[in-house]
Amino acid sequence: MAAQGRPHDPVPDDQPLPGYTINNPPLAPLVVDGRQARVLQGTTGHAAYIIEVPARWNGQLVMWAHGFVGESRVLSPEPPAFGLRQKLVSQGFAWASSSYYANDYDVKAGVLSTRHLADRFARLVGKPKKRFIMGVSMGGHITGRSIEEYPGYYEAAMPMCGVMGDHGLFDFFLDFQVVAQDLADLPAYPVPADYQTVVVPKIQAALGLTGLTPTGPDTTNALGKQFRSIVINRSGGPRPGDAAAFANWYRFLFGLATPRLPDGTLAQEPEQVATNLRTRYVPDKPVNVNRTVQRVRPAEPGFRFTRRLTENPSISGRLSVPVLSLHNLGDLFVPFSMEQLYRDDVARHGRTRLLVQRAIRAAGHCEFSPKEAGDAWDDLVRWERYGVRPPGDDVKTRGVVADPAYGCRFTDPAARNTGTRPLYPACP
């Protein structure tokens, strides 16, 4: 069966779908203890793939789900990041990664292509004793939906910087634009063609954001301070480094708003599911935003409320296997609130015993050190193998998350001077 599930697909399985090309350059195999791993590459289910099997394979397979790659029509698989490729192979695990049969924000393609490749692995290499799945960003969305789409197929999961709050991510993007517009008294939703060149500079000037940087002086006026506080609350609440994270991300977030495509698909425009009809914004002073903000209904309510596997599907939180997640505190592309929404979903089903979450003190997106990712993987394997639930962070209790030392427990001190980490005070 083809990756899209069409019984009579006119495109051969080993070819990409129309409009796509494949880029899958040879990957040099790793050498562990003097023995070279085996790398297999090719195309299946209209998607490119890479498989690596160590010389001393332990019979277990890890599926890697890559993140969002934009509108590119080039399909490229990638190896596990953060030093995990080396760790997996050195521990005897095989890994496999699919490009997916489509790009854009197409979680459905990721879920189906990853499962298709896992099945293909059994024919190419051998049936694994166990299967794990891990992914980053949109790949976290794919990971979270995969373990629910195929209960019993994967043994455990490790989403990193993942869109675990599914539609809540696009609600956050909507909030950012309409609240900024409301406070600046510049209504512009749906956004016009000149939004980036004309409207956004006016909004930033009205809020005192022009020139704001993570390490410079606070240029915001009263309206800008209210806007920043609302964004902080909508992205996870007061927490260490929140003001610096806002200054690091606000330009990027404004840049996400583009005019609607005339015939855009859900994968091309995942914000079609976004709404703020029931959102309460805090703080409500000096402007009572809850009375004045534009309220937006989902453009495609059918896609928002369905349980079907769509390009932008829901995650229910009905866990049946251990899940260990990592998230950066100051990430505002996929904000920390994703972990809070996921925990709420899991708690509704009484499955919190199967969820461990960890906060990492950085403001980047998917900014993890090899130690942070590697320790999480080792703990997940130990949990799955021996039933020993590893420690994690409380992501929900407001006072806990706001503590100046929050996130220190699992943050790698050796990475202190890398990336955005200097924006955070040193841990005690």
PDB file of C-alpha atoms in Angstrom, residues 64-271:
ATOM      1  CA  TRP A  64      13.698   9.196  14.159  1.00  0.00           C
ATOM      2  CA  ALA A  65      11.069  11.814  13.195  1.00  0.00           C
ATOM      3  CA  HIS A  66      12.549  15.018  11.804  1.00  0.00           C
ATOM      4  CA  GLY A  67      11.046  18.471  12.238  1.00  0.00           C
ATOM      5  CA  PHE A  68       9.396  21.016   9.956  1.00  0.00           C
ATOM      6  CA  VAL A  69      11.436  21.798   6.831  1.00  0.00           C
ATOM      7  CA  GLY A  70       9.149  24.425   5.316  1.00  0.00           C
ATOM      8  CA  GLU A  71       7.772  24.595   1.808  1.00  0.00           C
ATOM      9  CA  SER A  72      10.687  22.818   0.131  1.00  0.00           C
ATOM     10  CA  ARG A  73       9.784  20.227  -2.487  1.00  0.00           C
ATOM     11  CA  VAL A  74      13.001  18.319  -1.841  1.00  0.00           C
ATOM     12  CA  LEU A  75      12.623  15.249   0.384  1.00  0.00           C
ATOM     13  CA  SER A  76      15.630  14.540   2.628  1.00  0.00           C
ATOM     14  CA  PRO A  77      15.895  12.170   5.597  1.00  0.00           C
ATOM     15  CA  GLU A  78      18.220  13.075   8.449  1.00  0.00           C
ATOM     16  CA  PRO A  79      20.176  11.145  11.102  1.00  0.00           C
ATOM     17  CA  PRO A  80      19.319  11.507  14.807  1.00  0.00           C
ATOM     18  CA  ALA A  81      20.738  14.754  16.215  1.00  0.00           C
ATOM     19  CA  PHE A  82      22.348  15.830  19.513  1.00  0.00           C
ATOM     20  CA  GLY A  83      24.894  13.014  19.421  1.00  0.00           C
ATOM     21  CA  LEU A  84      22.103  10.431  19.559  1.00  0.00           C
ATOM     22  CA  ARG A  85      23.175   8.697  16.351  1.00  0.00           C
ATOM     23  CA  GLN A  86      26.538   7.779  17.859  1.00  0.00           C
ATOM     24  CA  LYS A  87      24.948   6.815  21.167  1.00  0.00           C
ATOM     25  CA  LEU A  88      22.340   4.568  19.579  1.00  0.00           C
ATOM     26  CA  VAL A  89      24.782   2.709  17.373  1.00  0.00           C
ATOM     27  CA  SER A  90      27.327   2.332  20.176  1.00  0.00           C
ATOM     28  CA  GLN A  91      24.589   0.825  22.363  1.00  0.00           C
ATOM     29  CA  GLY A  92      23.623  -1.661  19.656  1.00  0.00           C
ATOM     30  CA  PHE A  93      20.403   0.031  18.494  1.00  0.00           C
ATOM     31  CA  ALA A  94      19.540   0.309  14.817  1.00  0.00           C
ATOM     32  CA  TRP A  95      17.883   3.526  13.712  1.00  0.00           C
ATOM     33  CA  ALA A  96      15.812   4.556  10.723  1.00  0.00           C
ATOM     34  CA  SER A  97      14.691   7.945   9.442  1.00  0.00           C
ATOM     35  CA  SER A  98      12.176   8.853   6.734  1.00  0.00           C
ATOM     36  CA  SER A  99      11.990  12.089   4.761  1.00  0.00           C
ATOM     37  CA  TYR A 100       8.170  11.612   4.761  1.00  0.00           C
ATOM     38  CA  TYR A 101       6.333  11.602   1.443  1.00  0.00           C
ATOM     39  CA  ALA A 102       5.487  15.333   1.768  1.00  0.00           C
ATOM     40  CA  ASN A 103       6.815  18.488   3.390  1.00  0.00           C
ATOM     41  CA  ASP A 104       4.959  21.540   4.767  1.00  0.00           C
ATOM     42  CA  TYR A 105       3.325  21.005   8.183  1.00  0.00           C
ATOM     43  CA  ASP A 106       2.151  17.505   7.319  1.00  0.00           C
ATOM     44  CA  VAL A 107       2.038  15.389  10.466  1.00  0.00           C
ATOM     45  CA  LYS A 108      -0.047  12.774   8.686  1.00  0.00           C
ATOM     46  CA  ALA A 109       2.770  12.225   6.186  1.00  0.00           C
ATOM     47  CA  GLY A 110       5.220  11.885   9.065  1.00  0.00           C
ATOM     48  CA  VAL A 111       3.115   9.375  10.991  1.00  0.00           C
ATOM     49  CA  LEU A 112       2.392   7.212   7.935  1.00  0.00           C
ATOM     50  CA  SER A 113       5.880   7.372   6.421  1.00  0.00           C
ATOM     51  CA  THR A 114       7.562   6.561   9.728  1.00  0.00           C
ATOM     52  CA  ARG A 115       5.327   3.527  10.238  1.00  0.00           C
ATOM     53  CA  HIS A 116       5.813   2.481   6.594  1.00  0.00           C
ATOM     54  CA  LEU A 117       9.597   2.604   7.014  1.00  0.00           C
ATOM     55  CA  ALA A 118       9.464   0.680  10.299  1.00  0.00           C
ATOM     56  CA  ASP A 119       7.565  -2.084   8.506  1.00  0.00           C
ATOM     57  CA  ARG A 120      10.003  -1.926   5.601  1.00  0.00           C
ATOM     58  CA  PHE A 121      12.899  -2.300   8.051  1.00  0.00           C
ATOM     59  CA  ALA A 122      11.558  -5.697   9.042  1.00  0.00           C
ATOM     60  CA  ARG A 123      11.811  -6.855   5.424  1.00  0.00           C
ATOM     61  CA  LEU A 124      15.202  -5.287   4.747  1.00  0.00           C
ATOM     62  CA  VAL A 125      16.992  -6.132   7.993  1.00  0.00           C
ATOM     63  CA  GLY A 126      14.797  -8.307  10.176  1.00  0.00           C
ATOM     64  CA  LYS A 127      11.884  -7.942  12.520  1.00  0.00           C
ATOM     65  CA  PRO A 128      12.979  -5.926  15.553  1.00  0.00           C
ATOM     66  CA  LYS A 129      12.288  -7.167  19.054  1.00  0.00           C
ATOM     67  CA  LYS A 130      11.308  -3.666  20.123  1.00  0.00           C
ATOM     68  CA  ARG A 131      10.633  -0.328  18.442  1.00  0.00           C
ATOM     69  CA  PHE A 132      11.127   3.126  19.925  1.00  0.00           C
ATOM     70  CA  ILE A 133      10.264   6.506  18.414  1.00  0.00           C
ATOM     71  CA  MET A 134      11.750   9.936  19.002  1.00  0.00           C
ATOM     72  CA  GLY A 135      11.407  13.257  17.208  1.00  0.00           C
ATOM     73  CA  VAL A 136      12.004  16.998  17.293  1.00  0.00           C
ATOM     74  CA  SER A 137       9.607  19.933  16.850  1.00  0.00           C
ATOM     75  CA  MET A 138       6.966  18.823  14.302  1.00  0.00           C
ATOM     76  CA  GLY A 139       8.612  15.426  14.755  1.00  0.00           C
ATOM     77  CA  GLY A 140       7.428  15.582  18.369  1.00  0.00           C
ATOM     78  CA  HIS A 141       3.874  16.040  17.077  1.00  0.00           C
ATOM     79  CA  ILE A 142       4.487  13.021  14.840  1.00  0.00           C
ATOM     80  CA  THR A 143       5.878  11.060  17.786  1.00  0.00           C
ATOM     81  CA  GLY A 144       2.956  11.917  20.066  1.00  0.00           C
ATOM     82  CA  ARG A 145       0.357  11.010  17.465  1.00  0.00           C
ATOM     83  CA  SER A 146       2.211   7.858  16.337  1.00  0.00           C
ATOM     84  CA  ILE A 147       2.044   6.156  19.723  1.00  0.00           C
ATOM     85  CA  GLU A 148      -1.698   6.844  19.806  1.00  0.00           C
ATOM     86  CA  GLU A 149      -2.313   5.955  16.161  1.00  0.00           C
ATOM     87  CA  TYR A 150      -0.556   2.598  16.566  1.00  0.00           C
ATOM     88  CA  PRO A 151      -0.953   1.472  20.196  1.00  0.00           C
ATOM     89  CA  GLY A 152       1.335  -1.427  21.000  1.00  0.00           C
ATOM     90  CA  TYR A 153       3.600  -0.843  17.991  1.00  0.00           C
ATOM     91  CA  TYR A 154       6.197   1.359  19.719  1.00  0.00           C
ATOM     92  CA  GLU A 155       7.619   0.497  23.150  1.00  0.00           C
ATOM     93  CA  ALA A 156       8.414   4.044  24.304  1.00  0.00           C
ATOM     94  CA  ALA A 157       8.740   7.588  22.962  1.00  0.00           C
ATOM     95  CA  MET A 158      10.967  10.632  23.389  1.00  0.00           C
ATOM     96  CA  PRO A 159       9.586  13.858  21.872  1.00  0.00           C
ATOM     97  CA  MET A 160      11.978  16.813  22.078  1.00  0.00           C
ATOM     98  CA  CYS A 161      10.885  20.457  21.677  1.00  0.00           C
ATOM     99  CA  GLY A 162       7.700  18.886  20.376  1.00  0.00           C
ATOM    100  CA  VAL A 163       4.332  20.286  19.330  1.00  0.00           C
ATOM    101  CA  MET A 164       2.688  18.260  22.073  1.00  0.00           C
ATOM    102  CA  GLY A 165      -0.175  20.730  22.473  1.00  0.00           C
ATOM    103  CA  ASP A 166      -1.203  20.127  18.837  1.00  0.00           C
ATOM    104  CA  HIS A 167      -3.596  22.938  17.804  1.00  0.00           C
ATOM    105  CA  GLY A 168      -2.544  25.029  20.795  1.00  0.00           C
ATOM    106  CA  LEU A 169       0.613  26.003  18.913  1.00  0.00           C
ATOM    107  CA  PHE A 170      -1.381  27.724  16.188  1.00  0.00           C
ATOM    108  CA  ASP A 171      -3.657  29.336  18.771  1.00  0.00           C
ATOM    109  CA  PHE A 172      -0.493  30.857  20.284  1.00  0.00           C
ATOM    110  CA  PHE A 173       0.637  32.213  16.920  1.00  0.00           C
ATOM    111  CA  LEU A 174      -2.823  33.744  16.448  1.00  0.00           C
ATOM    112  CA  ASP A 175      -2.776  35.232  19.967  1.00  0.00           C
ATOM    113  CA  PHE A 176       0.543  36.915  19.289  1.00  0.00           C
ATOM    114  CA  GLN A 177      -0.732  38.776  16.217  1.00  0.00           C
ATOM    115  CA  VAL A 178      -4.209  39.794  17.325  1.00  0.00           C
ATOM    116  CA  VAL A 179      -3.143  40.905  20.809  1.00  0.00           C
ATOM    117  CA  ALA A 180      -0.301  43.019  19.387  1.00  0.00           C
ATOM    118  CA  GLN A 181      -2.694  44.554  16.870  1.00  0.00           C
ATOM    119  CA  ASP A 182      -5.259  45.270  19.566  1.00  0.00           C
ATOM    120  CA  LEU A 183      -2.822  46.954  21.926  1.00  0.00           C
ATOM    121  CA  ALA A 184      -1.367  49.034  19.086  1.00  0.00           C
ATOM    122  CA  ASP A 185      -4.877  49.876  17.825  1.00  0.00           C
ATOM    123  CA  LEU A 186      -3.919  48.612  14.378  1.00  0.00           C
ATOM    124  CA  PRO A 187      -6.422  45.882  13.454  1.00  0.00           C
ATOM    125  CA  ALA A 188      -5.048  43.795  10.599  1.00  0.00           C
ATOM    126  CA  TYR A 189      -6.429  40.273  10.691  1.00  0.00           C
ATOM    127  CA  PRO A 190      -6.479  38.419   8.349  1.00  0.00           C
ATOM    128  CA  VAL A 191      -3.117  39.990   7.634  1.00  0.00           C
ATOM    129  CA  PRO A 192      -2.807  42.100   4.469  1.00  0.00           C
ATOM    130  CA  ALA A 193      -0.073  41.889   1.851  1.00  0.00           C
ATOM    131  CA  ASP A 194       1.829  44.797   3.413  1.00  0.00           C
ATOM    132  CA  TYR A 195       1.659  43.427   6.958  1.00  0.00           C
ATOM    133  CA  GLN A 196       5.393  42.841   7.322  1.00  0.00           C
ATOM    134  CA  THR A 197       6.555  46.005   5.586  1.00  0.00           C
ATOM    135  CA  VAL A 198       3.997  48.524   6.847  1.00  0.00           C
ATOM    136  CA  VAL A 199       1.840  47.240   9.713  1.00  0.00           C
ATOM    137  CA  VAL A 200       4.398  45.363  11.831  1.00  0.00           C
ATOM    138  CA  PRO A 201       6.826  48.319  12.079  1.00  0.00           C
ATOM    139  CA  LYS A 202       3.921  50.504  13.241  1.00  0.00           C
ATOM    140  CA  ILE A 203       2.883  47.906  15.844  1.00  0.00           C
ATOM    141  CA  GLN A 204       6.427  47.599  17.164  1.00  0.00           C
ATOM    142  CA  ALA A 205       6.781  51.375  17.396  1.00  0.00           C
ATOM    143  CA  ALA A 206       3.439  51.707  19.208  1.00  0.00           C
ATOM    144  CA  LEU A 207       4.498  49.101  21.795  1.00  0.00           C
ATOM    145  CA  GLY A 208       8.073  50.292  22.223  1.00  0.00           C
ATOM    146  CA  LEU A 209       9.497  47.135  20.724  1.00  0.00           C
ATOM    147  CA  THR A 210      11.643  48.765  18.063  1.00  0.00           C
ATOM    148  CA  GLY A 211      15.253  47.985  18.910  1.00  0.00           C
ATOM    149  CA  LEU A 212      14.443  45.663  21.824  1.00  0.00           C
ATOM    150  CA  THR A 213      17.151  43.003  22.269  1.00  0.00           C
ATOM    151  CA  PRO A 214      17.705  40.235  24.831  1.00  0.00           C
ATOM    152  CA  THR A 215      20.727  41.928  26.376  1.00  0.00           C
ATOM    153  CA  GLY A 216      19.917  45.611  25.840  1.00  0.00           C
ATOM    154  CA  PRO A 217      17.748  48.048  27.794  1.00  0.00           C
ATOM    155  CA  ASP A 218      14.009  47.498  28.130  1.00  0.00           C
ATOM    156  CA  THR A 219      12.522  49.793  25.482  1.00  0.00           C
ATOM    157  CA  THR A 220       8.904  48.735  25.993  1.00  0.00           C
ATOM    158  CA  ASN A 221       6.245  51.213  27.067  1.00  0.00           C
ATOM    159  CA  ALA A 222       3.223  50.287  29.215  1.00  0.00           C
ATOM    160  CA  LEU A 223       1.449  48.667  26.273  1.00  0.00           C
ATOM    161  CA  GLY A 224       4.567  46.739  25.283  1.00  0.00           C
ATOM    162  CA  LYS A 225       5.009  45.488  28.827  1.00  0.00           C
ATOM    163  CA  GLN A 226       1.418  44.253  28.849  1.00  0.00           C
ATOM    164  CA  PHE A 227       1.962  42.553  25.501  1.00  0.00           C
ATOM    165  CA  ARG A 228       5.127  40.849  26.740  1.00  0.00           C
ATOM    166  CA  SER A 229       3.372  39.649  29.895  1.00  0.00           C
ATOM    167  CA  ILE A 230       0.476  38.243  27.867  1.00  0.00           C
ATOM    168  CA  VAL A 231       2.891  36.400  25.568  1.00  0.00           C
ATOM    169  CA  ILE A 232       4.806  35.033  28.564  1.00  0.00           C
ATOM    170  CA  ASN A 233       1.586  33.798  30.171  1.00  0.00           C
ATOM    171  CA  ARG A 234       0.332  32.239  26.941  1.00  0.00           C
ATOM    172  CA  SER A 235       3.678  30.494  26.368  1.00  0.00           C
ATOM    173  CA  GLY A 236       3.998  28.829  29.766  1.00  0.00           C
ATOM    174  CA  GLY A 237       3.751  31.488  32.464  1.00  0.00           C
ATOM    175  CA  PRO A 238       6.417  33.432  34.368  1.00  0.00           C
ATOM    176  CA  ARG A 239       9.657  31.449  34.339  1.00  0.00           C
ATOM    177  CA  PRO A 240      13.398  32.059  34.364  1.00  0.00           C
ATOM    178  CA  GLY A 241      14.630  34.061  31.377  1.00  0.00           C
ATOM    179  CA  ASP A 242      11.134  34.890  30.119  1.00  0.00           C
ATOM    180  CA  ALA A 243      11.774  38.566  29.268  1.00  0.00           C
ATOM    181  CA  ALA A 244      15.015  37.747  27.447  1.00  0.00           C
ATOM    182  CA  ALA A 245      13.268  34.946  25.563  1.00  0.00           C
ATOM    183  CA  PHE A 246      10.546  37.358  24.449  1.00  0.00           C
ATOM    184  CA  ALA A 247      13.158  39.813  23.170  1.00  0.00           C
ATOM    185  CA  ASN A 248      14.899  36.944  21.407  1.00  0.00           C
ATOM    186  CA  TRP A 249      11.784  35.787  19.572  1.00  0.00           C
ATOM    187  CA  TYR A 250       9.310  38.654  18.969  1.00  0.00           C
ATOM    188  CA  ARG A 251      10.642  39.625  15.524  1.00  0.00           C
ATOM    189  CA  PHE A 252      10.499  36.016  14.354  1.00  0.00           C
ATOM    190  CA  LEU A 253       6.947  35.584  15.626  1.00  0.00           C
ATOM    191  CA  PHE A 254       5.738  38.687  13.831  1.00  0.00           C
ATOM    192  CA  GLY A 255       7.346  37.263  10.698  1.00  0.00           C
ATOM    193  CA  LEU A 256       5.211  34.117  10.834  1.00  0.00           C
ATOM    194  CA  ALA A 257       2.063  35.999   9.810  1.00  0.00           C
ATOM    195  CA  THR A 258       1.508  35.930   6.049  1.00  0.00           C
ATOM    196  CA  PRO A 259      -1.580  36.440   3.862  1.00  0.00           C
ATOM    197  CA  ARG A 260      -3.782  33.413   3.316  1.00  0.00           C
ATOM    198  CA  LEU A 261      -3.160  31.372   0.185  1.00  0.00           C
ATOM    199  CA  PRO A 262      -6.208  31.242  -2.104  1.00  0.00           C
ATOM    200  CA  ASP A 263      -6.303  27.452  -2.118  1.00  0.00           C
ATOM    201  CA  GLY A 264      -3.927  26.593   0.704  1.00  0.00           C
ATOM    202  CA  THR A 265      -4.092  23.078   2.116  1.00  0.00           C
ATOM    203  CA  LEU A 266      -4.104  22.317   5.832  1.00  0.00           C
ATOM    204  CA  ALA A 267      -0.448  21.306   5.564  1.00  0.00           C
ATOM    205  CA  GLN A 268       0.419  24.622   3.902  1.00  0.00           C
ATOM    206  CA  GLU A 269      -1.703  26.635   6.322  1.00  0.00           C
ATOM    207  CA  PRO A 270      -2.021  24.723   9.608  1.00  0.00           C
ATOM    208  CA  GLU A 271      -3.282  27.921  11.252  1.00  0.00           C
TER     209      GLU A 271
END
